[in-house]
Amino acid sequence: MVGKGFSLVQTKEMSMKTEDAQRVFREKASDFLLLLNKGPVIALEFNGDDAVQECHLIVNGLFNGTKMFVSEKKETASGDVDSFYNFAEIQMGI
């Protein structure tokens, strides 16, 4: 991914409950609730120029039709990342 102008910063894999998904994914949570019982959520944080746009292109090309959450725009990406990783840190402390 470095060749695309961005790099993988961190990853995290963890199980989530309905209320966790509602807090982390907010208005998009209902899109993912059925998937929570099928396995863990895997988060990938990429950083770099046009990372959000490039991730959309890659996800749509590779996983077309599969439910994936990718930040909708650069301006909200930081908050999306913080929501998930703050949740993950809290869960690790329990």
JSON list of C-alpha atoms in Angstrom, two decimals:
[
{"chain": "A", "resi": 1, "resn": "MET", "atom": "CA", "xyz": [0.00, 0.00, 0.00]},
{"chain": "A", "resi": 2, "resn": "VAL", "atom": "CA", "xyz": [2.93, 2.34, 0.39]},
{"chain": "A", "resi": 3, "resn": "GLY", "atom": "CA", "xyz": [3.14, 2.50, -3.40]},
{"chain": "A", "resi": 4, "resn": "LYS", "atom": "CA", "xyz": [-0.33, 4.07, -3.43]},
{"chain": "A", "resi": 5, "resn": "GLY", "atom": "CA", "xyz": [0.92, 6.93, -1.25]},
{"chain": "A", "resi": 6, "resn": "PHE", "atom": "CA", "xyz": [-0.37, 5.71, 2.09]},
{"chain": "A", "resi": 7, "resn": "SER", "atom": "CA", "xyz": [0.63, 3.14, 4.67]},
{"chain": "A", "resi": 8, "resn": "LEU", "atom": "CA", "xyz": [-0.96, 0.80, 7.19]},
{"chain": "A", "resi": 9, "resn": "VAL", "atom": "CA", "xyz": [-0.61, 2.36, 10.64]},
{"chain": "A", "resi": 10, "resn": "GLN", "atom": "CA", "xyz": [-2.38, -0.14, 12.90]},
{"chain": "A", "resi": 11, "resn": "THR", "atom": "CA", "xyz": [-4.83, -3.03, 12.93]},
{"chain": "A", "resi": 12, "resn": "LYS", "atom": "CA", "xyz": [-7.15, -4.50, 15.53]},
{"chain": "A", "resi": 13, "resn": "GLU", "atom": "CA", "xyz": [-9.45, -7.52, 15.58]},
{"chain": "A", "resi": 14, "resn": "MET", "atom": "CA", "xyz": [-12.18, -7.85, 18.18]},
{"chain": "A", "resi": 15, "resn": "SER", "atom": "CA", "xyz": [-15.72, -8.99, 18.81]},
{"chain": "A", "resi": 16, "resn": "MET", "atom": "CA", "xyz": [-18.45, -6.41, 19.25]},
{"chain": "A", "resi": 17, "resn": "LYS", "atom": "CA", "xyz": [-21.93, -6.43, 20.72]},
{"chain": "A", "resi": 18, "resn": "THR", "atom": "CA", "xyz": [-24.88, -4.53, 19.25]},
{"chain": "A", "resi": 19, "resn": "GLU", "atom": "CA", "xyz": [-24.50, -1.61, 21.64]},
{"chain": "A", "resi": 20, "resn": "ASP", "atom": "CA", "xyz": [-20.77, -1.42, 20.87]},
{"chain": "A", "resi": 21, "resn": "ALA", "atom": "CA", "xyz": [-21.45, -1.19, 17.13]},
{"chain": "A", "resi": 22, "resn": "GLN", "atom": "CA", "xyz": [-24.07, 1.48, 17.69]},
{"chain": "A", "resi": 23, "resn": "ARG", "atom": "CA", "xyz": [-21.58, 3.58, 19.63]},
{"chain": "A", "resi": 24, "resn": "VAL", "atom": "CA", "xyz": [-18.69, 3.05, 17.19]},
{"chain": "A", "resi": 25, "resn": "PHE", "atom": "CA", "xyz": [-20.48, 3.10, 13.81]},
{"chain": "A", "resi": 26, "resn": "ARG", "atom": "CA", "xyz": [-23.30, 5.45, 14.84]},
{"chain": "A", "resi": 27, "resn": "GLU", "atom": "CA", "xyz": [-25.89, 5.90, 12.03]},
{"chain": "A", "resi": 28, "resn": "LYS", "atom": "CA", "xyz": [-24.26, 3.13, 9.95]},
{"chain": "A", "resi": 29, "resn": "ALA", "atom": "CA", "xyz": [-24.50, 0.54, 12.76]},
{"chain": "A", "resi": 30, "resn": "SER", "atom": "CA", "xyz": [-27.68, -1.09, 11.46]},
{"chain": "A", "resi": 31, "resn": "ASP", "atom": "CA", "xyz": [-25.80, -2.08, 8.29]},
{"chain": "A", "resi": 32, "resn": "PHE", "atom": "CA", "xyz": [-23.46, -4.27, 10.35]},
{"chain": "A", "resi": 33, "resn": "LEU", "atom": "CA", "xyz": [-25.55, -5.72, 13.18]},
{"chain": "A", "resi": 34, "resn": "LEU", "atom": "CA", "xyz": [-26.24, -9.07, 11.48]},
{"chain": "A", "resi": 35, "resn": "LEU", "atom": "CA", "xyz": [-22.52, -9.53, 10.82]},
{"chain": "A", "resi": 36, "resn": "LEU", "atom": "CA", "xyz": [-21.51, -9.19, 14.47]},
{"chain": "A", "resi": 37, "resn": "ASN", "atom": "CA", "xyz": [-22.58, -12.77, 15.20]},
{"chain": "A", "resi": 38, "resn": "LYS", "atom": "CA", "xyz": [-20.49, -14.14, 12.33]},
{"chain": "A", "resi": 39, "resn": "GLY", "atom": "CA", "xyz": [-17.11, -13.14, 13.68]},
{"chain": "A", "resi": 40, "resn": "PRO", "atom": "CA", "xyz": [-14.87, -10.34, 14.87]},
{"chain": "A", "resi": 41, "resn": "VAL", "atom": "CA", "xyz": [-14.58, -6.87, 13.44]},
{"chain": "A", "resi": 42, "resn": "ILE", "atom": "CA", "xyz": [-11.21, -6.20, 11.83]},
{"chain": "A", "resi": 43, "resn": "ALA", "atom": "CA", "xyz": [-10.04, -2.59, 11.70]},
{"chain": "A", "resi": 44, "resn": "LEU", "atom": "CA", "xyz": [-7.27, -1.28, 9.48]},
{"chain": "A", "resi": 45, "resn": "GLU", "atom": "CA", "xyz": [-6.03, 2.28, 9.82]},
{"chain": "A", "resi": 46, "resn": "PHE", "atom": "CA", "xyz": [-4.27, 3.76, 6.82]},
{"chain": "A", "resi": 47, "resn": "ASN", "atom": "CA", "xyz": [-2.56, 7.13, 6.75]},
{"chain": "A", "resi": 48, "resn": "GLY", "atom": "CA", "xyz": [-1.45, 9.29, 3.85]},
{"chain": "A", "resi": 49, "resn": "ASP", "atom": "CA", "xyz": [-2.59, 11.47, 1.00]},
{"chain": "A", "resi": 50, "resn": "ASP", "atom": "CA", "xyz": [-5.95, 10.39, -0.43]},
{"chain": "A", "resi": 51, "resn": "ALA", "atom": "CA", "xyz": [-6.07, 7.34, 1.90]},
{"chain": "A", "resi": 52, "resn": "VAL", "atom": "CA", "xyz": [-9.86, 7.51, 2.28]},
{"chain": "A", "resi": 53, "resn": "GLN", "atom": "CA", "xyz": [-10.45, 7.79, -1.47]},
{"chain": "A", "resi": 54, "resn": "GLU", "atom": "CA", "xyz": [-7.96, 5.02, -2.28]},
{"chain": "A", "resi": 55, "resn": "CYS", "atom": "CA", "xyz": [-9.43, 2.72, 0.38]},
{"chain": "A", "resi": 56, "resn": "HIS", "atom": "CA", "xyz": [-12.88, 3.18, -1.15]},
{"chain": "A", "resi": 57, "resn": "LEU", "atom": "CA", "xyz": [-11.52, 2.21, -4.57]},
{"chain": "A", "resi": 58, "resn": "ILE", "atom": "CA", "xyz": [-9.67, -0.83, -3.22]},
{"chain": "A", "resi": 59, "resn": "VAL", "atom": "CA", "xyz": [-12.54, -2.06, -1.03]},
{"chain": "A", "resi": 60, "resn": "ASN", "atom": "CA", "xyz": [-15.09, -1.65, -3.83]},
{"chain": "A", "resi": 61, "resn": "GLY", "atom": "CA", "xyz": [-12.80, -3.44, -6.28]},
{"chain": "A", "resi": 62, "resn": "LEU", "atom": "CA", "xyz": [-11.89, -6.35, -4.03]},
{"chain": "A", "resi": 63, "resn": "PHE", "atom": "CA", "xyz": [-14.95, -6.78, -1.84]},
{"chain": "A", "resi": 64, "resn": "ASN", "atom": "CA", "xyz": [-17.81, -5.58, -4.02]},
{"chain": "A", "resi": 65, "resn": "GLY", "atom": "CA", "xyz": [-21.08, -6.54, -2.34]},
{"chain": "A", "resi": 66, "resn": "THR", "atom": "CA", "xyz": [-19.48, -7.31, 1.03]},
{"chain": "A", "resi": 67, "resn": "LYS", "atom": "CA", "xyz": [-20.37, -5.09, 3.97]},
{"chain": "A", "resi": 68, "resn": "MET", "atom": "CA", "xyz": [-17.37, -2.93, 4.85]},
{"chain": "A", "resi": 69, "resn": "PHE", "atom": "CA", "xyz": [-17.10, 0.30, 6.76]},
{"chain": "A", "resi": 70, "resn": "VAL", "atom": "CA", "xyz": [-14.77, 2.87, 5.22]},
{"chain": "A", "resi": 71, "resn": "SER", "atom": "CA", "xyz": [-14.85, 6.46, 6.41]},
{"chain": "A", "resi": 72, "resn": "GLU", "atom": "CA", "xyz": [-17.02, 8.45, 4.06]},
{"chain": "A", "resi": 73, "resn": "LYS", "atom": "CA", "xyz": [-14.70, 11.42, 3.80]},
{"chain": "A", "resi": 74, "resn": "LYS", "atom": "CA", "xyz": [-11.33, 12.67, 4.91]},
{"chain": "A", "resi": 75, "resn": "GLU", "atom": "CA", "xyz": [-12.89, 15.14, 7.35]},
{"chain": "A", "resi": 76, "resn": "THR", "atom": "CA", "xyz": [-14.61, 12.40, 9.39]},
{"chain": "A", "resi": 77, "resn": "ALA", "atom": "CA", "xyz": [-11.95, 9.69, 9.13]},
{"chain": "A", "resi": 78, "resn": "SER", "atom": "CA", "xyz": [-10.01, 10.74, 12.22]},
{"chain": "A", "resi": 79, "resn": "GLY", "atom": "CA", "xyz": [-13.17, 10.61, 14.35]},
{"chain": "A", "resi": 80, "resn": "ASP", "atom": "CA", "xyz": [-14.10, 7.20, 12.93]},
{"chain": "A", "resi": 81, "resn": "VAL", "atom": "CA", "xyz": [-10.66, 5.83, 13.77]},
{"chain": "A", "resi": 82, "resn": "ASP", "atom": "CA", "xyz": [-10.76, 7.33, 17.27]},
{"chain": "A", "resi": 83, "resn": "SER", "atom": "CA", "xyz": [-14.21, 5.82, 17.93]},
{"chain": "A", "resi": 84, "resn": "PHE", "atom": "CA", "xyz": [-13.08, 2.30, 17.10]},
{"chain": "A", "resi": 85, "resn": "TYR", "atom": "CA", "xyz": [-9.66, 2.36, 18.73]},
{"chain": "A", "resi": 86, "resn": "ASN", "atom": "CA", "xyz": [-10.95, 4.09, 21.89]},
{"chain": "A", "resi": 87, "resn": "PHE", "atom": "CA", "xyz": [-13.56, 1.33, 22.14]},
{"chain": "A", "resi": 88, "resn": "ALA", "atom": "CA", "xyz": [-10.84, -1.28, 21.62]},
{"chain": "A", "resi": 89, "resn": "GLU", "atom": "CA", "xyz": [-8.62, 0.21, 24.33]},
{"chain": "A", "resi": 90, "resn": "ILE", "atom": "CA", "xyz": [-11.50, 0.23, 26.82]},
{"chain": "A", "resi": 91, "resn": "GLN", "atom": "CA", "xyz": [-12.28, -3.42, 26.03]},
{"chain": "A", "resi": 92, "resn": "MET", "atom": "CA", "xyz": [-8.64, -4.41, 26.49]},
{"chain": "A", "resi": 93, "resn": "GLY", "atom": "CA", "xyz": [-8.69, -2.84, 29.96]},
{"chain": "A", "resi": 94, "resn": "ILE", "atom": "CA", "xyz": [-11.73, -4.83, 31.09]}
]
